Amino acid sequence: MNYETILTEIRGDGPRRVGLITLNRPKQMNALNDQLMDELGQALLAFDADEGVGCIVVTGNEKAFAAGADIGAMKDYDFDRVYRNDYISRNWETMRRVRKPVIAAVAGVALGGGCEVALLCDIVIAADNARFGQPEITIGVIPGAGGTQRLPRAIGKAKAMDMVLTNRWIGAQEAEAWGLVSRVVPADKLVDEALAVAQKICSFGALSVMAAKEAVNRAFESPLSEGIWYERRLVHALFGTADQREGMDAFVSKRAPAFNRQS
Ligand code: CO8
């Protein structure tokens, strides 16, 4: 594919490698226009369908993961247009269809839609210079790509309200303490660290990795009893896989497992 607003490559080694997507509108601080979100969705689905890819990393540049939805592009939108075109739902939600884990590697600003794209990912790794915010209130709107829903689930209502209502930005350390990100790393090591985490995920069984992602996401979509039921069914199903036999046999035989052989 010839993309104009993102770069894609496959990194790492072994039978399952890492799909790396770099948001690439540096002059606009990676502002997220429709073209970029279309291309990001296409690239994610292409890596998801590629058997040689086990995990995906989405990153930006050292100044900006993404400074939000493209304000210049959307400033003249009206209701007719956004409703007819299903603005945001049409392409941003593609990220939710990806079954392999997606890691956001965030340096610089992740504002508005940029913060929401990070929240759509499964793991967020932050450079020590990362800053997160939801500044939509300052331009007369509110977060529109899940920020009012996923942010409170990640950091709790009080802190989410503070960010959404007052345009409070938080740094990487605060984001880690609040549960928005799982690791903070030096800015110059960000992509390497994210690739290492992704490569580690690639080394595990593809089915159990997909099932783990599905099960954890179910925690945000269902009551506890339904989530537990869903988890239990997935665990039962995994007992039908070659990777379960291999993983447990390797443990009792005190050897390294070799996952992802055909059943
Ligand atoms: N959209 C378009 N262009 C942008 C954006 C953006 N979100 N952010 C930065 N840019 C552009 C600037 O216009 C500038 O372009 P130019 O050089 O042509 O003037 C270039 O990027 C560099 O920006 P700055 O000169 O401002 O650089 P600074 O380092 O001084 O500041 C900031 C960087 C802090 C990131 C600043 O640019 C900023 O505050 N940006 C806007 C952040 C923002 O408000 N984001 C939220 C947008 S709204 C959103 O994401 C979700 C809306 C969904 C709901 C819609 C409901 C209808």
PDB file of C-alpha atoms and ligand atoms in Angstrom:
ATOM      1  CA  MET A   1       0.000   0.000   0.000  1.00  0.00           C
ATOM      2  CA  ASN A   2       1.128   3.537  -0.732  1.00  0.00           C
ATOM      3  CA  TYR A   3       0.226   5.581   2.301  1.00  0.00           C
ATOM      4  CA  GLU A   4       0.722   9.356   2.410  1.00  0.00           C
ATOM      5  CA  THR A   5       0.120  10.145   6.081  1.00  0.00           C
ATOM      6  CA  ILE A   6       1.617   7.120   7.818  1.00  0.00           C
ATOM      7  CA  LEU A   7       4.703   4.932   7.440  1.00  0.00           C
ATOM      8  CA  THR A   8       4.561   1.167   7.875  1.00  0.00           C
ATOM      9  CA  GLU A   9       7.247  -1.450   8.280  1.00  0.00           C
ATOM     10  CA  ILE A  10       7.733  -4.875   9.803  1.00  0.00           C
ATOM     11  CA  ARG A  11      10.408  -5.110  12.501  1.00  0.00           C
ATOM     12  CA  GLY A  12      11.955  -7.799  14.664  1.00  0.00           C
ATOM     13  CA  ASP A  13      12.791 -11.394  13.974  1.00  0.00           C
ATOM     14  CA  GLY A  14      11.363 -14.876  14.291  1.00  0.00           C
ATOM     15  CA  PRO A  15       8.271 -16.390  12.708  1.00  0.00           C
ATOM     16  CA  ARG A  16       6.010 -13.653  14.059  1.00  0.00           C
ATOM     17  CA  ARG A  17       7.242 -10.082  13.929  1.00  0.00           C
ATOM     18  CA  VAL A  18       6.011  -6.611  14.808  1.00  0.00           C
ATOM     19  CA  GLY A  19       4.031  -4.305  12.536  1.00  0.00           C
ATOM     20  CA  LEU A  20       5.185  -0.740  13.147  1.00  0.00           C
ATOM     21  CA  ILE A  21       2.956   2.177  12.114  1.00  0.00           C
ATOM     22  CA  THR A  22       4.332   5.722  12.366  1.00  0.00           C
ATOM     23  CA  LEU A  23       1.875   8.619  12.144  1.00  0.00           C
ATOM     24  CA  ASN A  24       3.542  10.968   9.704  1.00  0.00           C
ATOM     25  CA  ARG A  25       2.156  14.485   9.407  1.00  0.00           C
ATOM     26  CA  PRO A  26       4.982  16.123  11.369  1.00  0.00           C
ATOM     27  CA  LYS A  27       4.284  19.680  10.162  1.00  0.00           C
ATOM     28  CA  GLN A  28       0.760  19.419  11.583  1.00  0.00           C
ATOM     29  CA  MET A  29       1.902  17.698  14.811  1.00  0.00           C
ATOM     30  CA  ASN A  30       0.267  14.531  13.400  1.00  0.00           C
ATOM     31  CA  ALA A  31      -3.178  16.132  13.474  1.00  0.00           C
ATOM     32  CA  LEU A  32      -5.646  13.392  12.644  1.00  0.00           C
ATOM     33  CA  ASN A  33      -7.548  14.105   9.444  1.00  0.00           C
ATOM     34  CA  ASP A  34      -9.821  11.667   7.640  1.00  0.00           C
ATOM     35  CA  GLN A  35      -7.081  10.496   5.304  1.00  0.00           C
ATOM     36  CA  LEU A  36      -4.786   9.629   8.190  1.00  0.00           C
ATOM     37  CA  MET A  37      -7.524   7.789  10.070  1.00  0.00           C
ATOM     38  CA  ASP A  38      -8.494   5.890   6.885  1.00  0.00           C
ATOM     39  CA  GLU A  39      -4.881   4.905   6.295  1.00  0.00           C
ATOM     40  CA  LEU A  40      -4.299   3.978   9.934  1.00  0.00           C
ATOM     41  CA  GLY A  41      -7.347   1.707   9.825  1.00  0.00           C
ATOM     42  CA  GLN A  42      -6.205   0.081   6.560  1.00  0.00           C
ATOM     43  CA  ALA A  43      -2.694  -0.513   7.895  1.00  0.00           C
ATOM     44  CA  LEU A  44      -3.988  -1.982  11.155  1.00  0.00           C
ATOM     45  CA  LEU A  45      -6.321  -4.372   9.341  1.00  0.00           C
ATOM     46  CA  ALA A  46      -3.532  -5.388   6.932  1.00  0.00           C
ATOM     47  CA  PHE A  47      -1.185  -6.253   9.811  1.00  0.00           C
ATOM     48  CA  ASP A  48      -4.040  -7.992  11.604  1.00  0.00           C
ATOM     49  CA  ALA A  49      -4.551 -10.236   8.576  1.00  0.00           C
ATOM     50  CA  ASP A  50      -0.816 -10.973   8.160  1.00  0.00           C
ATOM     51  CA  GLU A  51       0.087 -14.324   9.776  1.00  0.00           C
ATOM     52  CA  GLY A  52       3.700 -13.168  10.051  1.00  0.00           C
ATOM     53  CA  VAL A  53       2.736 -10.292  12.357  1.00  0.00           C
ATOM     54  CA  GLY A  54       2.008 -10.981  16.028  1.00  0.00           C
ATOM     55  CA  CYS A  55       1.673  -7.510  17.492  1.00  0.00           C
ATOM     56  CA  ILE A  56       1.377  -3.921  16.255  1.00  0.00           C
ATOM     57  CA  VAL A  57       3.019  -0.716  17.515  1.00  0.00           C
ATOM     58  CA  VAL A  58       1.592   2.717  16.681  1.00  0.00           C
ATOM     59  CA  THR A  59       3.858   5.692  17.258  1.00  0.00           C
ATOM     60  CA  GLY A  60       4.392   9.311  16.216  1.00  0.00           C
ATOM     61  CA  ASN A  61       7.512  11.452  16.431  1.00  0.00           C
ATOM     62  CA  GLU A  62       9.442  12.887  19.369  1.00  0.00           C
ATOM     63  CA  LYS A  63       7.257  16.034  19.538  1.00  0.00           C
ATOM     64  CA  ALA A  64       3.852  14.599  18.855  1.00  0.00           C
ATOM     65  CA  PHE A  65       2.095  11.277  19.034  1.00  0.00           C
ATOM     66  CA  ALA A  66      -0.853  13.285  17.712  1.00  0.00           C
ATOM     67  CA  ALA A  67      -2.126  16.777  18.567  1.00  0.00           C
ATOM     68  CA  GLY A  68      -5.733  15.716  18.064  1.00  0.00           C
ATOM     69  CA  ALA A  69      -8.287  15.777  15.307  1.00  0.00           C
ATOM     70  CA  ASP A  70      -7.360  18.162  12.500  1.00  0.00           C
ATOM     71  CA  ILE A  71      -9.045  21.390  13.576  1.00  0.00           C
ATOM     72  CA  GLY A  72      -8.460  23.142  10.258  1.00  0.00           C
ATOM     73  CA  ALA A  73     -10.126  20.265   8.407  1.00  0.00           C
ATOM     74  CA  MET A  74     -13.185  20.082  10.654  1.00  0.00           C
ATOM     75  CA  LYS A  75     -13.798  23.726  11.473  1.00  0.00           C
ATOM     76  CA  ASP A  76     -16.337  24.166   8.640  1.00  0.00           C
ATOM     77  CA  TYR A  77     -18.091  20.815   9.105  1.00  0.00           C
ATOM     78  CA  ASP A  78     -21.821  21.039   9.792  1.00  0.00           C
ATOM     79  CA  PHE A  79     -24.308  18.577  11.218  1.00  0.00           C
ATOM     80  CA  ASP A  80     -25.503  17.442   7.801  1.00  0.00           C
ATOM     81  CA  ARG A  81     -22.008  16.477   6.749  1.00  0.00           C
ATOM     82  CA  VAL A  82     -20.793  14.802   9.950  1.00  0.00           C
ATOM     83  CA  TYR A  83     -24.029  12.860  10.407  1.00  0.00           C
ATOM     84  CA  ARG A  84     -24.240  11.671   6.796  1.00  0.00           C
ATOM     85  CA  ASN A  85     -20.552  10.681   6.725  1.00  0.00           C
ATOM     86  CA  ASP A  86     -20.694   9.091  10.177  1.00  0.00           C
ATOM     87  CA  TYR A  87     -17.761  11.271  11.228  1.00  0.00           C
ATOM     88  CA  ILE A  88     -15.372   9.480  13.616  1.00  0.00           C
ATOM     89  CA  SER A  89     -17.448   6.255  13.819  1.00  0.00           C
ATOM     90  CA  ARG A  90     -16.709   5.539  10.145  1.00  0.00           C
ATOM     91  CA  ASN A  91     -12.939   5.202  10.409  1.00  0.00           C
ATOM     92  CA  TRP A  92     -11.674   5.778  13.975  1.00  0.00           C
ATOM     93  CA  GLU A  93     -13.636   2.780  15.225  1.00  0.00           C
ATOM     94  CA  THR A  94     -11.695   0.498  12.848  1.00  0.00           C
ATOM     95  CA  MET A  95      -9.128   0.221  15.645  1.00  0.00           C
ATOM     96  CA  ARG A  96     -11.648  -1.713  17.719  1.00  0.00           C
ATOM     97  CA  ARG A  97     -11.822  -4.460  15.071  1.00  0.00           C
ATOM     98  CA  VAL A  98      -8.126  -5.345  15.384  1.00  0.00           C
ATOM     99  CA  ARG A  99      -7.724  -8.679  17.170  1.00  0.00           C
ATOM    100  CA  LYS A 100      -3.969  -8.636  17.679  1.00  0.00           C
ATOM    101  CA  PRO A 101      -2.572  -6.447  20.469  1.00  0.00           C
ATOM    102  CA  VAL A 102      -1.863  -2.823  19.538  1.00  0.00           C
ATOM    103  CA  ILE A 103       0.695  -0.846  21.557  1.00  0.00           C
ATOM    104  CA  ALA A 104       0.719   2.962  21.522  1.00  0.00           C
ATOM    105  CA  ALA A 105       4.263   4.335  21.881  1.00  0.00           C
ATOM    106  CA  VAL A 106       3.672   7.949  22.863  1.00  0.00           C
ATOM    107  CA  ALA A 107       6.254  10.743  22.859  1.00  0.00           C
ATOM    108  CA  GLY A 108       5.381  14.441  23.005  1.00  0.00           C
ATOM    109  CA  VAL A 109       1.754  15.473  22.927  1.00  0.00           C
ATOM    110  CA  ALA A 110      -1.196  13.106  22.822  1.00  0.00           C
ATOM    111  CA  LEU A 111      -4.030  15.613  22.844  1.00  0.00           C
ATOM    112  CA  GLY A 112      -7.723  15.273  22.136  1.00  0.00           C
ATOM    113  CA  GLY A 113      -8.108  12.634  19.445  1.00  0.00           C
ATOM    114  CA  GLY A 114      -4.427  11.763  19.963  1.00  0.00           C
ATOM    115  CA  CYS A 115      -5.110  10.805  23.561  1.00  0.00           C
ATOM    116  CA  GLU A 116      -8.203   8.929  22.370  1.00  0.00           C
ATOM    117  CA  VAL A 117      -6.202   6.941  19.791  1.00  0.00           C
ATOM    118  CA  ALA A 118      -3.815   5.959  22.610  1.00  0.00           C
ATOM    119  CA  LEU A 119      -6.828   4.928  24.708  1.00  0.00           C
ATOM    120  CA  LEU A 120      -8.061   2.775  21.807  1.00  0.00           C
ATOM    121  CA  CYS A 121      -4.783   0.826  21.958  1.00  0.00           C
ATOM    122  CA  ASP A 122      -4.298  -2.122  24.308  1.00  0.00           C
ATOM    123  CA  ILE A 123      -1.082  -0.980  26.010  1.00  0.00           C
ATOM    124  CA  VAL A 124       0.240   2.586  26.218  1.00  0.00           C
ATOM    125  CA  ILE A 125       3.991   3.076  26.676  1.00  0.00           C
ATOM    126  CA  ALA A 126       5.017   6.688  27.275  1.00  0.00           C
ATOM    127  CA  ALA A 127       8.277   8.497  26.683  1.00  0.00           C
ATOM    128  CA  ASP A 128       9.287  10.630  29.650  1.00  0.00           C
ATOM    129  CA  ASN A 129       8.374  13.746  27.622  1.00  0.00           C
ATOM    130  CA  ALA A 130       4.827  12.579  26.849  1.00  0.00           C
ATOM    131  CA  ARG A 131       1.879  14.819  27.716  1.00  0.00           C
ATOM    132  CA  PHE A 132      -1.745  13.785  27.624  1.00  0.00           C
ATOM    133  CA  GLY A 133      -4.767  16.081  27.508  1.00  0.00           C
ATOM    134  CA  GLN A 134      -8.335  16.482  26.272  1.00  0.00           C
ATOM    135  CA  PRO A 135      -8.448  20.160  25.183  1.00  0.00           C
ATOM    136  CA  GLU A 136     -11.682  19.923  23.156  1.00  0.00           C
ATOM    137  CA  ILE A 137     -13.513  22.154  25.651  1.00  0.00           C
ATOM    138  CA  THR A 138     -11.185  24.992  24.610  1.00  0.00           C
ATOM    139  CA  ILE A 139     -12.487  24.832  21.021  1.00  0.00           C
ATOM    140  CA  GLY A 140     -16.162  24.621  21.890  1.00  0.00           C
ATOM    141  CA  VAL A 141     -16.745  20.870  21.728  1.00  0.00           C
ATOM    142  CA  ILE A 142     -16.089  17.730  23.779  1.00  0.00           C
ATOM    143  CA  PRO A 143     -14.010  14.597  23.178  1.00  0.00           C
ATOM    144  CA  GLY A 144     -15.602  12.743  20.282  1.00  0.00           C
ATOM    145  CA  ALA A 145     -13.632   9.521  19.862  1.00  0.00           C
ATOM    146  CA  GLY A 146     -14.444   7.861  23.166  1.00  0.00           C
ATOM    147  CA  GLY A 147     -12.574  10.218  25.501  1.00  0.00           C
ATOM    148  CA  THR A 148     -15.542  10.800  27.784  1.00  0.00           C
ATOM    149  CA  GLN A 149     -15.999   7.029  28.119  1.00  0.00           C
ATOM    150  CA  ARG A 150     -12.586   5.353  27.956  1.00  0.00           C
ATOM    151  CA  LEU A 151     -10.714   7.996  29.952  1.00  0.00           C
ATOM    152  CA  PRO A 152     -12.907   7.615  33.083  1.00  0.00           C
ATOM    153  CA  ARG A 153     -12.615   3.833  32.782  1.00  0.00           C
ATOM    154  CA  ALA A 154      -8.817   4.209  32.675  1.00  0.00           C
ATOM    155  CA  ILE A 155      -8.248   6.855  35.372  1.00  0.00           C
ATOM    156  CA  GLY A 156     -11.564   7.224  37.210  1.00  0.00           C
ATOM    157  CA  LYS A 157     -14.321   9.832  37.045  1.00  0.00           C
ATOM    158  CA  ALA A 158     -12.750  12.589  39.158  1.00  0.00           C
ATOM    159  CA  LYS A 159      -9.504  12.802  37.233  1.00  0.00           C
ATOM    160  CA  ALA A 160     -11.242  12.377  33.859  1.00  0.00           C
ATOM    161  CA  MET A 161     -13.648  15.206  34.701  1.00  0.00           C
ATOM    162  CA  ASP A 162     -10.682  17.375  35.699  1.00  0.00           C
ATOM    163  CA  MET A 163      -8.956  16.762  32.365  1.00  0.00           C
ATOM    164  CA  VAL A 164     -12.073  17.072  30.199  1.00  0.00           C
ATOM    165  CA  LEU A 165     -13.596  20.102  31.970  1.00  0.00           C
ATOM    166  CA  THR A 166     -10.482  22.156  32.750  1.00  0.00           C
ATOM    167  CA  ASN A 167      -8.100  21.167  29.939  1.00  0.00           C
ATOM    168  CA  ARG A 168      -5.624  19.869  32.505  1.00  0.00           C
ATOM    169  CA  TRP A 169      -2.684  18.151  30.793  1.00  0.00           C
ATOM    170  CA  ILE A 170      -0.717  15.440  32.541  1.00  0.00           C
ATOM    171  CA  GLY A 171       2.855  14.283  32.062  1.00  0.00           C
ATOM    172  CA  ALA A 172       4.142  10.742  31.636  1.00  0.00           C
ATOM    173  CA  GLN A 173       4.769  10.049  35.320  1.00  0.00           C
ATOM    174  CA  GLU A 174       1.334  11.256  36.316  1.00  0.00           C
ATOM    175  CA  ALA A 175      -0.219   9.251  33.482  1.00  0.00           C
ATOM    176  CA  GLU A 176       1.526   6.144  34.766  1.00  0.00           C
ATOM    177  CA  ALA A 177       0.447   6.783  38.364  1.00  0.00           C
ATOM    178  CA  TRP A 178      -3.131   7.338  37.183  1.00  0.00           C
ATOM    179  CA  GLY A 179      -3.243   4.136  35.128  1.00  0.00           C
ATOM    180  CA  LEU A 180      -3.374   5.658  31.658  1.00  0.00           C
ATOM    181  CA  VAL A 181       0.013   4.228  30.679  1.00  0.00           C
ATOM    182  CA  SER A 182       1.755   1.052  31.799  1.00  0.00           C
ATOM    183  CA  ARG A 183       5.426   2.015  31.381  1.00  0.00           C
ATOM    184  CA  VAL A 184       7.471   5.220  31.138  1.00  0.00           C
ATOM    185  CA  VAL A 185      10.774   5.011  29.270  1.00  0.00           C
ATOM    186  CA  PRO A 186      13.464   7.503  28.154  1.00  0.00           C
ATOM    187  CA  ALA A 187      12.312   9.349  25.025  1.00  0.00           C
ATOM    188  CA  ASP A 188      15.263   8.182  22.918  1.00  0.00           C
ATOM    189  CA  LYS A 189      14.468   4.539  23.748  1.00  0.00           C
ATOM    190  CA  LEU A 190      10.699   4.713  23.214  1.00  0.00           C
ATOM    191  CA  VAL A 191      10.326   2.825  19.943  1.00  0.00           C
ATOM    192  CA  ASP A 192      12.946   0.207  20.871  1.00  0.00           C
ATOM    193  CA  GLU A 193      11.240  -0.431  24.210  1.00  0.00           C
ATOM    194  CA  ALA A 194       7.813  -0.669  22.573  1.00  0.00           C
ATOM    195  CA  LEU A 195       9.179  -3.035  19.908  1.00  0.00           C
ATOM    196  CA  ALA A 196      10.744  -5.204  22.626  1.00  0.00           C
ATOM    197  CA  VAL A 197       7.419  -5.452  24.466  1.00  0.00           C
ATOM    198  CA  ALA A 198       5.682  -6.246  21.169  1.00  0.00           C
ATOM    199  CA  GLN A 199       8.286  -8.879  20.231  1.00  0.00           C
ATOM    200  CA  LYS A 200       7.786 -10.516  23.625  1.00  0.00           C
ATOM    201  CA  ILE A 201       4.043 -10.758  22.895  1.00  0.00           C
ATOM    202  CA  CYS A 202       4.889 -12.254  19.473  1.00  0.00           C
ATOM    203  CA  SER A 203       6.769 -15.077  21.199  1.00  0.00           C
ATOM    204  CA  PHE A 204       3.607 -16.389  22.861  1.00  0.00           C
ATOM    205  CA  GLY A 205       0.816 -18.430  21.316  1.00  0.00           C
ATOM    206  CA  ALA A 206      -1.199 -16.431  18.796  1.00  0.00           C
ATOM    207  CA  LEU A 207      -4.518 -17.854  19.969  1.00  0.00           C
ATOM    208  CA  SER A 208      -3.901 -17.252  23.665  1.00  0.00           C
ATOM    209  CA  VAL A 209      -2.704 -13.704  22.923  1.00  0.00           C
ATOM    210  CA  MET A 210      -5.891 -12.956  20.962  1.00  0.00           C
ATOM    211  CA  ALA A 211      -8.036 -14.578  23.628  1.00  0.00           C
ATOM    212  CA  ALA A 212      -6.300 -12.595  26.389  1.00  0.00           C
ATOM    213  CA  LYS A 213      -6.982  -9.316  24.562  1.00  0.00           C
ATOM    214  CA  GLU A 214     -10.598 -10.279  23.975  1.00  0.00           C
ATOM    215  CA  ALA A 215     -11.126 -11.289  27.595  1.00  0.00           C
ATOM    216  CA  VAL A 216      -9.590  -8.138  29.107  1.00  0.00           C
ATOM    217  CA  ASN A 217     -11.578  -5.929  26.727  1.00  0.00           C
ATOM    218  CA  ARG A 218     -14.730  -7.752  27.785  1.00  0.00           C
ATOM    219  CA  ALA A 219     -14.154  -6.302  31.275  1.00  0.00           C
ATOM    220  CA  PHE A 220     -15.032  -2.887  29.822  1.00  0.00           C
ATOM    221  CA  GLU A 221     -18.075  -4.024  27.881  1.00  0.00           C
ATOM    222  CA  SER A 222     -19.997  -6.247  30.273  1.00  0.00           C
ATOM    223  CA  PRO A 223     -21.025  -6.834  33.890  1.00  0.00           C
ATOM    224  CA  LEU A 224     -18.532  -8.810  36.015  1.00  0.00           C
ATOM    225  CA  SER A 225     -20.515 -12.067  35.916  1.00  0.00           C
ATOM    226  CA  GLU A 226     -20.683 -11.975  32.094  1.00  0.00           C
ATOM    227  CA  GLY A 227     -16.987 -11.141  31.850  1.00  0.00           C
ATOM    228  CA  ILE A 228     -16.047 -14.010  34.156  1.00  0.00           C
ATOM    229  CA  TRP A 229     -18.283 -16.362  32.169  1.00  0.00           C
ATOM    230  CA  TYR A 230     -16.654 -15.223  28.933  1.00  0.00           C
ATOM    231  CA  GLU A 231     -13.165 -15.671  30.406  1.00  0.00           C
ATOM    232  CA  ARG A 232     -14.037 -19.193  31.577  1.00  0.00           C
ATOM    233  CA  ARG A 233     -15.339 -20.192  28.156  1.00  0.00           C
ATOM    234  CA  LEU A 234     -12.146 -18.912  26.505  1.00  0.00           C
ATOM    235  CA  VAL A 235     -10.005 -20.813  29.003  1.00  0.00           C
ATOM    236  CA  HIS A 236     -11.981 -23.983  28.297  1.00  0.00           C
ATOM    237  CA  ALA A 237     -11.536 -23.421  24.556  1.00  0.00           C
ATOM    238  CA  LEU A 238      -7.783 -22.936  24.913  1.00  0.00           C
ATOM    239  CA  PHE A 239      -7.561 -26.476  26.263  1.00  0.00           C
ATOM    240  CA  GLY A 240      -8.331 -27.489  22.684  1.00  0.00           C
ATOM    241  CA  THR A 241      -5.199 -25.865  21.284  1.00  0.00           C
ATOM    242  CA  ALA A 242      -1.727 -27.168  20.475  1.00  0.00           C
ATOM    243  CA  ASP A 243      -0.241 -24.187  22.310  1.00  0.00           C
ATOM    244  CA  GLN A 244      -1.836 -25.267  25.604  1.00  0.00           C
ATOM    245  CA  ARG A 245      -0.367 -28.766  25.232  1.00  0.00           C
ATOM    246  CA  GLU A 246       2.995 -27.365  24.196  1.00  0.00           C
ATOM    247  CA  GLY A 247       3.144 -24.689  26.909  1.00  0.00           C
ATOM    248  CA  MET A 248       2.283 -27.034  29.760  1.00  0.00           C
ATOM    249  CA  ASP A 249       4.407 -29.905  28.460  1.00  0.00           C
ATOM    250  CA  ALA A 250       7.354 -27.528  28.084  1.00  0.00           C
ATOM    251  CA  PHE A 251       6.891 -26.375  31.672  1.00  0.00           C
ATOM    252  CA  VAL A 252       6.860 -29.862  33.185  1.00  0.00           C
ATOM    253  CA  SER A 253       9.717 -30.978  30.887  1.00  0.00           C
ATOM    254  CA  LYS A 254      11.750 -27.910  31.942  1.00  0.00           C
ATOM    255  CA  ARG A 255      12.311 -26.738  28.359  1.00  0.00           C
ATOM    256  CA  ALA A 256      11.394 -23.621  26.384  1.00  0.00           C
ATOM    257  CA  PRO A 257       7.998 -23.818  24.659  1.00  0.00           C
ATOM    258  CA  ALA A 258       7.730 -23.591  20.866  1.00  0.00           C
ATOM    259  CA  PHE A 259       4.346 -22.000  20.284  1.00  0.00           C
ATOM    260  CA  ASN A 260       2.381 -21.495  17.097  1.00  0.00           C
ATOM    261  CA  ARG A 261       2.840 -24.904  15.525  1.00  0.00           C
ATOM    262  CA  GLN A 262      -0.259 -26.048  13.636  1.00  0.00           C
ATOM    263  CA  SER A 263      -2.727 -28.173  15.657  1.00  0.00           C
TER     264      SER A 263
HETATM  265  N1  CO8 B   1      -5.253  20.351  14.081  1.00  0.00           N
HETATM  266  C1  CO8 B   1      -4.685  20.977  13.026  1.00  0.00           C
HETATM  267  N2  CO8 B   1      -3.434  21.509  13.058  1.00  0.00           N
HETATM  268  C2  CO8 B   1      -2.750  21.424  14.208  1.00  0.00           C
HETATM  269  C3  CO8 B   1      -3.282  20.781  15.346  1.00  0.00           C
HETATM  270  C4  CO8 B   1      -4.595  20.217  15.266  1.00  0.00           C
HETATM  271  N3  CO8 B   1      -5.175  19.550  16.256  1.00  0.00           N
HETATM  272  N4  CO8 B   1      -2.366  20.842  16.341  1.00  0.00           N
HETATM  273  C5  CO8 B   1      -1.302  21.485  15.825  1.00  0.00           C
HETATM  274  N5  CO8 B   1      -1.525  21.844  14.544  1.00  0.00           N
HETATM  275  C6  CO8 B   1      -0.637  22.577  13.639  1.00  0.00           C
HETATM  276  C7  CO8 B   1      -0.614  24.056  13.944  1.00  0.00           C
HETATM  277  O1  CO8 B   1      -1.722  24.702  13.364  1.00  0.00           O
HETATM  278  C8  CO8 B   1       0.707  24.470  13.336  1.00  0.00           C
HETATM  279  O2  CO8 B   1       0.545  24.583  11.952  1.00  0.00           O
HETATM  280  P1  CO8 B   1       1.228  25.856  11.176  1.00  0.00           P
HETATM  281  O3  CO8 B   1       2.702  25.660  11.359  1.00  0.00           O
HETATM  282  O4  CO8 B   1       0.769  25.671   9.761  1.00  0.00           O
HETATM  283  O5  CO8 B   1       0.714  27.074  11.846  1.00  0.00           O
HETATM  284  C9  CO8 B   1       1.595  23.260  13.584  1.00  0.00           C
HETATM  285  O6  CO8 B   1       0.706  22.162  13.824  1.00  0.00           O
HETATM  286  C10 CO8 B   1       2.476  23.399  14.794  1.00  0.00           C
HETATM  287  O7  CO8 B   1       1.662  23.788  15.875  1.00  0.00           O
HETATM  288  P2  CO8 B   1       2.015  25.029  16.829  1.00  0.00           P
HETATM  289  O8  CO8 B   1       2.673  26.118  16.043  1.00  0.00           O
HETATM  290  O9  CO8 B   1       0.763  25.399  17.580  1.00  0.00           O
HETATM  291  O10 CO8 B   1       3.115  24.368  17.775  1.00  0.00           O
HETATM  292  P3  CO8 B   1       3.320  24.578  19.339  1.00  0.00           P
HETATM  293  O11 CO8 B   1       4.507  23.747  19.678  1.00  0.00           O
HETATM  294  O12 CO8 B   1       3.343  26.026  19.688  1.00  0.00           O
HETATM  295  O13 CO8 B   1       2.018  23.940  20.028  1.00  0.00           O
HETATM  296  C11 CO8 B   1       0.329  22.286  20.418  1.00  0.00           C
HETATM  297  C12 CO8 B   1       1.730  22.580  19.866  1.00  0.00           C
HETATM  298  C13 CO8 B   1       0.333  22.483  21.923  1.00  0.00           C
HETATM  299  C14 CO8 B   1       0.037  20.825  20.112  1.00  0.00           C
HETATM  300  C15 CO8 B   1      -0.716  23.224  19.780  1.00  0.00           C
HETATM  301  O14 CO8 B   1      -0.553  23.176  18.382  1.00  0.00           O
HETATM  302  C16 CO8 B   1      -2.136  22.879  20.093  1.00  0.00           C
HETATM  303  O15 CO8 B   1      -2.634  23.235  21.157  1.00  0.00           O
HETATM  304  N6  CO8 B   1      -2.839  22.158  19.182  1.00  0.00           N
HETATM  305  C17 CO8 B   1      -4.241  21.873  19.286  1.00  0.00           C
HETATM  306  C18 CO8 B   1      -4.488  20.826  20.322  1.00  0.00           C
HETATM  307  C19 CO8 B   1      -5.970  20.529  20.414  1.00  0.00           C
HETATM  308  O16 CO8 B   1      -6.775  21.353  20.755  1.00  0.00           O
HETATM  309  N7  CO8 B   1      -6.342  19.255  20.122  1.00  0.00           N
HETATM  310  C20 CO8 B   1      -7.709  18.795  20.203  1.00  0.00           C
HETATM  311  C21 CO8 B   1      -8.368  18.909  18.873  1.00  0.00           C
HETATM  312  S1  CO8 B   1     -10.089  18.401  18.921  1.00  0.00           S
HETATM  313  C22 CO8 B   1     -10.035  16.703  18.959  1.00  0.00           C
HETATM  314  O17 CO8 B   1      -9.017  16.113  18.912  1.00  0.00           O
HETATM  315  C23 CO8 B   1     -11.264  15.864  19.041  1.00  0.00           C
HETATM  316  C24 CO8 B   1     -12.423  16.535  18.508  1.00  0.00           C
HETATM  317  C25 CO8 B   1     -13.445  15.468  18.280  1.00  0.00           C
HETATM  318  C26 CO8 B   1     -14.791  15.996  18.569  1.00  0.00           C
HETATM  319  C27 CO8 B   1     -15.380  16.625  17.388  1.00  0.00           C
HETATM  320  C28 CO8 B   1     -16.802  16.882  17.675  1.00  0.00           C
HETATM  321  C29 CO8 B   1     -17.429  17.707  16.583  1.00  0.00           C
END
